């Protein structure tokens, strides 16, 4: 499906909202106003937004820790996200973790991120198989990292999904590092999409900094899955532009490598494309930026004014003790 002008501006809005949220989230933490684990999204906006945009509302998505763009476009509001990050009662988990782990909402067909990597994969496969059993034309999509793609559950999920012909799309966010470990130190293949060959399913590589390219590849994989074609492994190549989480200065990443990728910043690339193709002019981009800034400031005010959870609610949602 080709993108309309309205679609393109919407994609830009989600990317810009993600970037604004990210920058303010990091600033809050540095000012001592944040609480828990804080994972930067910088560099991943084209993947989380481009892939998420390829889904229908009925499809299920299981994102990971650099996919806030996908959470946003699925309908998790900045207010709920900041309330979660600040550990407030109005957050998604009612203030239980002050983190983006577990920030799911099944009413939005959004499975919360499972911290154990890559355990969102078998769960997304379970969702995909439920669609098969119920004969529903729905698809499950999940994300994983380059590091997580070297673990057992990744391979088991691919194998089972292939054998079951599951309507599942797995997007690898190959950002060159798993914590402090560069790709070359944890695998001997440099195109992780090749891992699909071992399971008899398609493996597709896409430039993870080009949002429309990500959208097109994922959209084709989603429609293939929906029409009974089975799973696809998509490898989106990008770069983690900051440390693993905010405590990590990433001194181990060569500065030249970061400079190379900074020149291909996904948000700037999309702005340049929209302007070059005369989809809009600079004032429209600025207006969207202004809207995002207002929305994010409102969310921070809301989250900071929200109460902490009541101690007597601590056992709510605990299923085993
Ligand atoms: C089973 C498991 N082992 C270790 C960790 C700790 N951990 C969290 S993120 C991470 C690195 C993940 O790297 P990658 O999969 O490439 O994702 P990225 O953070 O680069 O997006 C590690 C080791 C974990 N969450 N789960
Ligand atoms: Mg990685």
mmCIF file of C-alpha atoms and ligand atoms in Angstrom:
data_model
loop_
_atom_site.group_PDB
_atom_site.id
_atom_site.type_symbol
_atom_site.label_atom_id
_atom_site.label_comp_id
_atom_site.label_asym_id
_atom_site.label_seq_id
_atom_site.Cartn_x
_atom_site.Cartn_y
_atom_site.Cartn_z
ATOM 1 C CA UNK A 1 0.000 0.000 0.000
ATOM 2 C CA UNK A 2 1.492 3.338 -0.944
ATOM 3 C CA UNK A 3 1.458 6.046 1.683
ATOM 4 C CA UNK A 4 -0.819 9.059 1.353
ATOM 5 C CA UNK A 5 0.374 12.527 2.328
ATOM 6 C CA UNK A 6 -1.704 12.241 5.511
ATOM 7 C CA UNK A 7 0.005 8.912 6.304
ATOM 8 C CA UNK A 8 3.435 10.456 5.762
ATOM 9 C CA UNK A 9 2.704 13.377 8.056
ATOM 10 C CA UNK A 10 1.301 11.005 10.640
ATOM 11 C CA UNK A 11 4.454 8.889 10.515
ATOM 12 C CA UNK A 12 6.530 12.034 10.925
ATOM 13 C CA UNK A 13 4.390 13.060 13.908
ATOM 14 C CA UNK A 14 4.950 9.700 15.672
ATOM 15 C CA UNK A 15 8.676 9.839 15.034
ATOM 16 C CA UNK A 16 8.927 13.406 16.264
ATOM 17 C CA UNK A 17 6.779 12.606 19.308
ATOM 18 C CA UNK A 18 9.083 9.681 20.105
ATOM 19 C CA UNK A 19 12.188 11.854 19.777
ATOM 20 C CA UNK A 20 10.678 14.612 21.940
ATOM 21 C CA UNK A 21 9.584 12.094 24.562
ATOM 22 C CA UNK A 22 13.052 10.531 24.554
ATOM 23 C CA UNK A 23 14.893 13.813 24.972
ATOM 24 C CA UNK A 24 12.627 14.959 27.805
ATOM 25 C CA UNK A 25 12.785 11.524 29.477
ATOM 26 C CA UNK A 26 16.593 11.662 29.548
ATOM 27 C CA UNK A 27 16.576 15.273 30.776
ATOM 28 C CA UNK A 28 14.200 14.430 33.630
ATOM 29 C CA UNK A 29 16.414 11.580 34.743
ATOM 30 C CA UNK A 30 19.490 13.830 34.713
ATOM 31 C CA UNK A 31 17.609 16.397 36.801
ATOM 32 C CA UNK A 32 16.856 13.733 39.395
ATOM 33 C CA UNK A 33 13.171 13.731 38.483
ATOM 34 C CA UNK A 34 13.192 10.300 36.812
ATOM 35 C CA UNK A 35 13.259 7.046 38.695
ATOM 36 C CA UNK A 36 14.082 3.703 37.154
ATOM 37 C CA UNK A 37 15.810 2.194 34.116
ATOM 38 C CA UNK A 38 15.833 4.706 31.257
ATOM 39 C CA UNK A 39 16.542 3.393 27.771
ATOM 40 C CA UNK A 40 17.108 5.884 24.977
ATOM 41 C CA UNK A 41 15.134 5.432 21.775
ATOM 42 C CA UNK A 42 17.475 7.600 19.728
ATOM 43 C CA UNK A 43 18.185 6.050 16.332
ATOM 44 C CA UNK A 44 15.358 3.506 16.612
ATOM 45 C CA UNK A 45 12.429 5.767 15.703
ATOM 46 C CA UNK A 46 12.159 4.657 12.074
ATOM 47 C CA UNK A 47 11.982 0.995 13.091
ATOM 48 C CA UNK A 48 9.460 1.268 15.901
ATOM 49 C CA UNK A 49 7.201 3.673 13.995
ATOM 50 C CA UNK A 50 7.656 2.190 10.495
ATOM 51 C CA UNK A 51 6.945 -1.361 11.670
ATOM 52 C CA UNK A 52 4.094 -0.373 13.987
ATOM 53 C CA UNK A 53 2.437 1.631 11.230
ATOM 54 C CA UNK A 54 2.231 -1.500 9.068
ATOM 55 C CA UNK A 55 -0.195 -3.168 11.499
ATOM 56 C CA UNK A 56 -3.985 -3.083 11.663
ATOM 57 C CA UNK A 57 -5.653 -2.225 15.020
ATOM 58 C CA UNK A 58 -6.674 -5.891 15.471
ATOM 59 C CA UNK A 59 -3.113 -7.137 15.094
ATOM 60 C CA UNK A 60 -1.062 -7.776 18.210
ATOM 61 C CA UNK A 61 2.349 -6.273 18.866
ATOM 62 C CA UNK A 62 4.954 -7.167 21.477
ATOM 63 C CA UNK A 63 7.561 -4.392 21.469
ATOM 64 C CA UNK A 64 10.837 -4.144 23.377
ATOM 65 C CA UNK A 65 12.793 -1.451 25.174
ATOM 66 C CA UNK A 66 13.573 0.796 22.192
ATOM 67 C CA UNK A 67 10.079 0.780 20.695
ATOM 68 C CA UNK A 68 8.315 3.625 22.476
ATOM 69 C CA UNK A 69 7.333 4.890 19.017
ATOM 70 C CA UNK A 70 5.302 1.732 18.562
ATOM 71 C CA UNK A 71 3.675 2.060 21.993
ATOM 72 C CA UNK A 72 2.689 5.630 21.153
ATOM 73 C CA UNK A 73 1.161 4.860 17.798
ATOM 74 C CA UNK A 74 -0.777 1.950 19.266
ATOM 75 C CA UNK A 75 -2.485 4.406 21.579
ATOM 76 C CA UNK A 76 -0.477 4.347 24.795
ATOM 77 C CA UNK A 77 -0.543 8.065 25.582
ATOM 78 C CA UNK A 78 2.480 10.138 26.646
ATOM 79 C CA UNK A 79 0.642 10.797 29.936
ATOM 80 C CA UNK A 80 0.442 7.092 30.743
ATOM 81 C CA UNK A 81 4.027 6.539 29.614
ATOM 82 C CA UNK A 82 5.482 9.300 31.800
ATOM 83 C CA UNK A 83 3.303 8.244 34.732
ATOM 84 C CA UNK A 84 4.760 4.747 34.317
ATOM 85 C CA UNK A 85 8.319 6.022 34.080
ATOM 86 C CA UNK A 86 7.841 8.052 37.255
ATOM 87 C CA UNK A 87 6.320 5.122 39.149
ATOM 88 C CA UNK A 88 2.956 6.835 39.624
ATOM 89 C CA UNK A 89 -0.396 5.203 40.393
ATOM 90 C CA UNK A 90 -1.721 6.515 37.056
ATOM 91 C CA UNK A 91 0.955 4.593 35.143
ATOM 92 C CA UNK A 92 0.257 1.453 33.170
ATOM 93 C CA UNK A 93 1.350 -0.876 35.969
ATOM 94 C CA UNK A 94 -0.092 1.335 38.695
ATOM 95 C CA UNK A 95 3.408 2.423 39.723
ATOM 96 C CA UNK A 96 4.955 -0.989 40.171
ATOM 97 C CA UNK A 97 8.198 -0.647 38.265
ATOM 98 C CA UNK A 98 9.034 2.937 37.167
ATOM 99 C CA UNK A 99 10.300 1.510 33.923
ATOM 100 C CA UNK A 100 9.096 0.612 30.464
ATOM 101 C CA UNK A 101 9.082 -3.068 31.279
ATOM 102 C CA UNK A 102 5.559 -4.366 31.473
ATOM 103 C CA UNK A 103 4.072 -1.282 29.839
ATOM 104 C CA UNK A 104 1.437 -3.235 27.926
ATOM 105 C CA UNK A 105 -2.287 -2.829 27.458
ATOM 106 C CA UNK A 106 -4.177 -5.727 25.946
ATOM 107 C CA UNK A 107 -7.134 -3.463 25.128
ATOM 108 C CA UNK A 108 -4.728 -1.870 22.609
ATOM 109 C CA UNK A 109 -3.462 -5.306 21.490
ATOM 110 C CA UNK A 110 -0.138 -4.300 23.000
ATOM 111 C CA UNK A 111 1.793 -6.924 24.966
ATOM 112 C CA UNK A 112 4.064 -5.371 27.590
ATOM 113 C CA UNK A 113 7.803 -5.738 27.129
ATOM 114 C CA UNK A 114 9.151 -8.848 28.795
ATOM 115 C CA UNK A 115 12.501 -8.043 30.349
ATOM 116 C CA UNK A 116 13.983 -11.501 29.896
ATOM 117 C CA UNK A 117 15.370 -11.397 26.390
ATOM 118 C CA UNK A 118 13.934 -12.376 23.989
ATOM 119 C CA UNK A 119 10.898 -13.808 25.750
ATOM 120 C CA UNK A 120 8.453 -11.535 23.961
ATOM 121 C CA UNK A 121 9.065 -13.819 20.966
ATOM 122 C CA UNK A 122 7.496 -17.052 22.218
ATOM 123 C CA UNK A 123 4.625 -15.017 23.697
ATOM 124 C CA UNK A 124 3.998 -13.294 20.351
ATOM 125 C CA UNK A 125 4.123 -16.714 18.694
ATOM 126 C CA UNK A 126 1.439 -17.867 21.126
ATOM 127 C CA UNK A 127 -0.735 -14.900 20.106
ATOM 128 C CA UNK A 128 -0.137 -15.712 16.423
ATOM 129 C CA UNK A 129 -1.140 -19.339 16.936
ATOM 130 C CA UNK A 130 -4.317 -18.302 18.751
ATOM 131 C CA UNK A 131 -5.307 -16.453 15.557
ATOM 132 C CA UNK A 132 -4.787 -19.635 13.551
ATOM 133 C CA UNK A 133 -6.812 -21.756 15.978
ATOM 134 C CA UNK A 134 -9.659 -19.207 15.974
ATOM 135 C CA UNK A 135 -9.441 -18.689 12.241
ATOM 136 C CA UNK A 136 -8.972 -14.937 12.651
ATOM 137 C CA UNK A 137 -7.177 -12.916 9.942
ATOM 138 C CA UNK A 138 -4.816 -11.299 12.440
ATOM 139 C CA UNK A 139 -1.044 -11.043 12.700
ATOM 140 C CA UNK A 140 1.390 -10.811 15.616
ATOM 141 C CA UNK A 141 4.524 -8.726 15.326
ATOM 142 C CA UNK A 142 7.407 -8.593 17.742
ATOM 143 C CA UNK A 143 10.814 -6.965 17.970
ATOM 144 C CA UNK A 144 14.127 -8.275 19.185
ATOM 145 C CA UNK A 145 17.744 -7.143 19.407
ATOM 146 C CA UNK A 146 20.888 -8.399 17.698
ATOM 147 C CA UNK A 147 22.129 -9.673 21.067
ATOM 148 C CA UNK A 148 18.878 -11.447 21.884
ATOM 149 C CA UNK A 149 18.979 -13.148 18.482
ATOM 150 C CA UNK A 150 21.865 -15.268 19.771
ATOM 151 C CA UNK A 151 19.811 -16.864 22.533
ATOM 152 C CA UNK A 152 17.892 -20.131 22.537
ATOM 153 C CA UNK A 153 14.305 -18.790 22.666
ATOM 154 C CA UNK A 154 14.937 -16.783 19.473
ATOM 155 C CA UNK A 155 15.865 -19.929 17.550
ATOM 156 C CA UNK A 156 13.135 -22.045 19.114
ATOM 157 C CA UNK A 157 10.549 -19.403 18.216
ATOM 158 C CA UNK A 158 11.719 -19.214 14.597
ATOM 159 C CA UNK A 159 11.677 -22.973 14.233
ATOM 160 C CA UNK A 160 8.234 -23.438 15.746
ATOM 161 C CA UNK A 161 6.771 -20.449 13.883
ATOM 162 C CA UNK A 162 8.092 -21.893 10.604
ATOM 163 C CA UNK A 163 6.760 -25.383 11.287
ATOM 164 C CA UNK A 164 3.343 -24.023 12.322
ATOM 165 C CA UNK A 165 3.279 -21.485 9.471
ATOM 166 C CA UNK A 166 2.401 -18.910 12.117
ATOM 167 C CA UNK A 167 1.189 -15.405 11.157
ATOM 168 C CA UNK A 168 4.177 -13.868 12.926
ATOM 169 C CA UNK A 169 6.602 -11.113 11.929
ATOM 170 C CA UNK A 170 9.850 -10.781 13.877
ATOM 171 C CA UNK A 171 11.776 -7.540 13.478
ATOM 172 C CA UNK A 172 15.401 -7.593 14.595
ATOM 173 C CA UNK A 173 16.667 -4.166 15.589
ATOM 174 C CA UNK A 174 20.305 -4.652 14.688
ATOM 175 C CA UNK A 175 21.854 -1.659 16.416
ATOM 176 C CA UNK A 176 25.426 -3.041 16.285
ATOM 177 C CA UNK A 177 25.725 -3.501 20.059
ATOM 178 C CA UNK A 178 24.283 -5.657 22.797
ATOM 179 C CA UNK A 179 25.132 -3.650 25.879
ATOM 180 C CA UNK A 180 28.932 -3.243 25.450
ATOM 181 C CA UNK A 181 29.375 -6.192 23.062
ATOM 182 C CA UNK A 182 29.783 -5.287 19.381
ATOM 183 C CA UNK A 183 28.174 -7.520 16.787
ATOM 184 C CA UNK A 184 31.455 -9.047 15.597
ATOM 185 C CA UNK A 185 32.158 -10.374 19.081
ATOM 186 C CA UNK A 186 28.906 -12.273 19.405
ATOM 187 C CA UNK A 187 28.226 -13.800 15.976
ATOM 188 C CA UNK A 188 29.969 -14.787 12.763
ATOM 189 C CA UNK A 189 27.189 -13.699 10.428
ATOM 190 C CA UNK A 190 26.847 -10.006 9.738
ATOM 191 C CA UNK A 191 23.462 -10.166 8.109
ATOM 192 C CA UNK A 192 21.337 -11.557 10.907
ATOM 193 C CA UNK A 193 18.477 -12.063 8.437
ATOM 194 C CA UNK A 194 20.482 -15.068 7.198
ATOM 195 C CA UNK A 195 19.497 -16.871 10.366
ATOM 196 C CA UNK A 196 16.065 -17.280 8.742
ATOM 197 C CA UNK A 197 17.630 -19.672 6.199
ATOM 198 C CA UNK A 198 18.167 -22.234 8.952
ATOM 199 C CA UNK A 199 14.413 -22.388 9.517
ATOM 200 C CA UNK A 200 13.102 -22.251 5.964
ATOM 201 C CA UNK A 201 11.476 -18.829 6.215
ATOM 202 C CA UNK A 202 12.241 -15.558 4.403
ATOM 203 C CA UNK A 203 14.811 -13.220 5.914
ATOM 204 C CA UNK A 204 14.729 -9.639 4.670
ATOM 205 C CA UNK A 205 17.197 -6.822 5.310
ATOM 206 C CA UNK A 206 16.093 -3.200 5.466
ATOM 207 C CA UNK A 207 17.728 0.137 6.213
ATOM 208 C CA UNK A 208 16.443 0.781 9.721
ATOM 209 C CA UNK A 209 16.929 4.525 9.417
ATOM 210 C CA UNK A 210 14.583 4.908 6.435
ATOM 211 C CA UNK A 211 11.103 4.859 7.897
ATOM 212 C CA UNK A 212 9.209 4.308 4.647
ATOM 213 C CA UNK A 213 11.538 1.439 3.697
ATOM 214 C CA UNK A 214 10.867 -0.195 7.075
ATOM 215 C CA UNK A 215 7.141 0.318 6.608
ATOM 216 C CA UNK A 216 7.136 -1.244 3.133
ATOM 217 C CA UNK A 217 9.140 -4.322 4.091
ATOM 218 C CA UNK A 218 7.172 -4.944 7.261
ATOM 219 C CA UNK A 219 3.859 -4.271 5.559
ATOM 220 C CA UNK A 220 4.671 -6.916 2.919
ATOM 221 C CA UNK A 221 5.634 -9.375 5.684
ATOM 222 C CA UNK A 222 2.439 -8.612 7.624
ATOM 223 C CA UNK A 223 0.227 -9.133 4.583
ATOM 224 C CA UNK A 224 2.091 -12.322 3.698
ATOM 225 C CA UNK A 225 1.442 -13.610 7.225
ATOM 226 C CA UNK A 226 -2.210 -12.532 7.081
ATOM 227 C CA UNK A 227 -2.810 -14.394 3.855
ATOM 228 C CA UNK A 228 -1.424 -17.672 5.198
ATOM 229 C CA UNK A 229 2.149 -17.284 3.914
ATOM 230 C CA UNK A 230 3.744 -17.799 7.330
ATOM 231 C CA UNK A 231 6.417 -15.972 9.311
ATOM 232 C CA UNK A 232 9.089 -13.537 8.118
ATOM 233 C CA UNK A 233 12.283 -12.414 9.804
ATOM 234 C CA UNK A 234 13.084 -8.763 9.101
ATOM 235 C CA UNK A 235 16.491 -7.357 9.986
ATOM 236 C CA UNK A 236 16.468 -3.570 10.299
ATOM 237 C CA UNK A 237 20.004 -2.216 10.491
ATOM 238 C CA UNK A 238 20.587 0.847 12.634
ATOM 239 C CA UNK A 239 22.826 2.148 15.412
ATOM 240 C CA UNK A 240 22.241 2.577 19.114
ATOM 241 C CA UNK A 241 23.141 6.259 19.370
ATOM 242 C CA UNK A 242 23.562 6.443 23.167
ATOM 243 C CA UNK A 243 24.510 3.978 25.890
ATOM 244 C CA UNK A 244 22.567 0.840 26.681
ATOM 245 C CA UNK A 245 20.643 2.747 29.363
ATOM 246 C CA UNK A 246 21.212 6.193 30.802
ATOM 247 C CA UNK A 247 23.873 5.077 33.294
ATOM 248 C CA UNK A 248 26.069 3.904 30.405
ATOM 249 C CA UNK A 249 28.273 6.530 28.720
ATOM 250 C CA UNK A 250 29.155 4.044 25.920
ATOM 251 C CA UNK A 251 32.844 5.051 25.957
ATOM 252 C CA UNK A 252 33.519 1.702 24.247
ATOM 253 C CA UNK A 253 31.761 2.812 21.028
ATOM 254 C CA UNK A 254 34.126 4.435 18.487
ATOM 255 C CA UNK A 255 33.192 8.108 18.051
ATOM 256 C CA UNK A 256 33.697 7.878 14.254
ATOM 257 C CA UNK A 257 31.063 5.149 14.066
ATOM 258 C CA UNK A 258 28.576 7.337 15.915
ATOM 259 C CA UNK A 259 29.395 10.307 13.675
ATOM 260 C CA UNK A 260 28.757 8.168 10.592
ATOM 261 C CA UNK A 261 25.336 7.152 11.854
ATOM 262 C CA UNK A 262 24.486 10.606 13.182
ATOM 263 C CA UNK A 263 24.717 11.836 9.590
ATOM 264 C CA UNK A 264 21.923 9.337 8.832
ATOM 265 C CA UNK A 265 19.698 10.233 11.771
ATOM 266 C CA UNK A 266 16.253 8.737 10.964
ATOM 267 C CA UNK A 267 14.265 11.838 11.893
ATOM 268 C CA UNK A 268 16.497 14.180 9.880
ATOM 269 C CA UNK A 269 16.458 11.757 6.917
ATOM 270 C CA UNK A 270 12.671 11.738 6.903
ATOM 271 C CA UNK A 271 12.437 15.505 7.201
ATOM 272 C CA UNK A 272 14.792 15.875 4.232
ATOM 273 C CA UNK A 273 12.719 13.410 2.202
ATOM 274 C CA UNK A 274 9.409 15.101 2.977
ATOM 275 C CA UNK A 275 10.835 18.493 2.040
ATOM 276 C CA UNK A 276 12.618 17.255 -1.098
ATOM 277 C CA UNK A 277 9.455 15.522 -2.343
ATOM 278 C CA UNK A 278 7.405 18.606 -1.442
ATOM 279 C CA UNK A 279 5.079 16.619 0.766
ATOM 280 C CA UNK A 280 5.104 19.614 3.108
ATOM 281 C CA UNK A 281 7.145 22.686 3.918
ATOM 282 C CA UNK A 282 9.338 23.510 6.887
ATOM 283 C CA UNK A 283 6.581 25.439 8.664
ATOM 284 C CA UNK A 284 4.382 22.306 8.737
ATOM 285 C CA UNK A 285 7.234 20.273 10.226
ATOM 286 C CA UNK A 286 7.790 23.022 12.808
ATOM 287 C CA UNK A 287 4.100 23.046 13.647
ATOM 288 C CA UNK A 288 4.165 19.272 14.248
ATOM 289 C CA UNK A 289 7.268 19.716 16.393
ATOM 290 C CA UNK A 290 5.484 22.358 18.443
ATOM 291 C CA UNK A 291 2.468 20.091 18.904
ATOM 292 C CA UNK A 292 4.738 17.285 20.134
ATOM 293 C CA UNK A 293 6.510 19.592 22.580
ATOM 294 C CA UNK A 294 3.192 20.742 24.079
ATOM 295 C CA UNK A 295 1.913 17.167 24.327
ATOM 296 C CA UNK A 296 5.033 15.939 26.079
ATOM 297 C CA UNK A 297 5.150 18.863 28.554
ATOM 298 C CA UNK A 298 1.496 18.209 29.397
ATOM 299 C CA UNK A 299 2.332 14.536 29.985
ATOM 300 C CA UNK A 300 5.202 15.399 32.322
ATOM 301 C CA UNK A 301 3.042 17.813 34.314
ATOM 302 C CA UNK A 302 0.328 15.180 34.565
ATOM 303 C CA UNK A 303 2.784 12.488 35.679
ATOM 304 C CA UNK A 304 4.525 14.673 38.237
ATOM 305 C CA UNK A 305 1.184 15.758 39.715
ATOM 306 C CA UNK A 306 -0.070 12.151 39.911
ATOM 307 C CA UNK A 307 0.011 10.297 43.241
ATOM 308 C CA UNK A 308 2.347 7.473 44.149
ATOM 309 C CA UNK A 309 0.574 4.115 44.514
ATOM 310 C CA UNK A 310 -1.062 3.292 47.842
ATOM 311 C CA UNK A 311 1.010 0.705 49.762
ATOM 312 C CA UNK A 312 -2.092 -1.417 50.423
ATOM 313 C CA UNK A 313 -2.452 -2.099 46.676
ATOM 314 C CA UNK A 314 0.897 -3.897 46.542
ATOM 315 C CA UNK A 315 -0.538 -7.402 46.226
ATOM 316 C CA UNK A 316 -3.006 -6.459 43.472
ATOM 317 C CA UNK A 317 -2.188 -8.304 40.260
ATOM 318 C CA UNK A 318 -0.013 -10.839 42.077
ATOM 319 C CA UNK A 319 -1.125 -14.267 40.985
ATOM 320 C CA UNK A 320 1.169 -16.492 43.016
ATOM 321 C CA UNK A 321 2.976 -15.982 46.300
HETATM 322 C C1 LIG B 1 17.877 -13.315 29.544
HETATM 323 C C2 LIG B 1 18.464 -11.948 29.739
HETATM 324 N N1 LIG B 1 19.811 -11.816 29.922
HETATM 325 C C3 LIG B 1 20.358 -10.595 30.138
HETATM 326 C C4 LIG B 1 19.563 -9.486 30.178
HETATM 327 C C5 LIG B 1 20.171 -8.112 30.444
HETATM 328 N N2 LIG B 1 20.131 -7.305 29.227
HETATM 329 C C6 LIG B 1 19.153 -6.419 29.016
HETATM 330 S S1 LIG B 1 19.283 -5.676 27.530
HETATM 331 C C7 LIG B 1 20.704 -6.523 27.165
HETATM 332 C C8 LIG B 1 21.395 -6.314 25.841
HETATM 333 C C9 LIG B 1 20.467 -6.600 24.716
HETATM 334 O O1 LIG B 1 21.080 -6.336 23.489
HETATM 335 P P1 LIG B 1 20.244 -6.428 22.172
HETATM 336 O O2 LIG B 1 19.445 -7.665 22.150
HETATM 337 O O3 LIG B 1 21.182 -6.207 21.044
HETATM 338 O O4 LIG B 1 19.206 -5.200 22.314
HETATM 339 P P2 LIG B 1 19.551 -3.637 22.383
HETATM 340 O O5 LIG B 1 19.574 -3.261 23.851
HETATM 341 O O6 LIG B 1 20.834 -3.404 21.709
HETATM 342 O O7 LIG B 1 18.411 -2.934 21.679
HETATM 343 C C10 LIG B 1 21.053 -7.374 28.195
HETATM 344 C C11 LIG B 1 22.246 -8.243 28.203
HETATM 345 C C12 LIG B 1 18.161 -9.661 29.985
HETATM 346 N N3 LIG B 1 17.315 -8.624 29.987
HETATM 347 N N4 LIG B 1 17.655 -10.894 29.764
HETATM 348 MG MG1 LIG B 2 21.577 -4.460 20.068
#
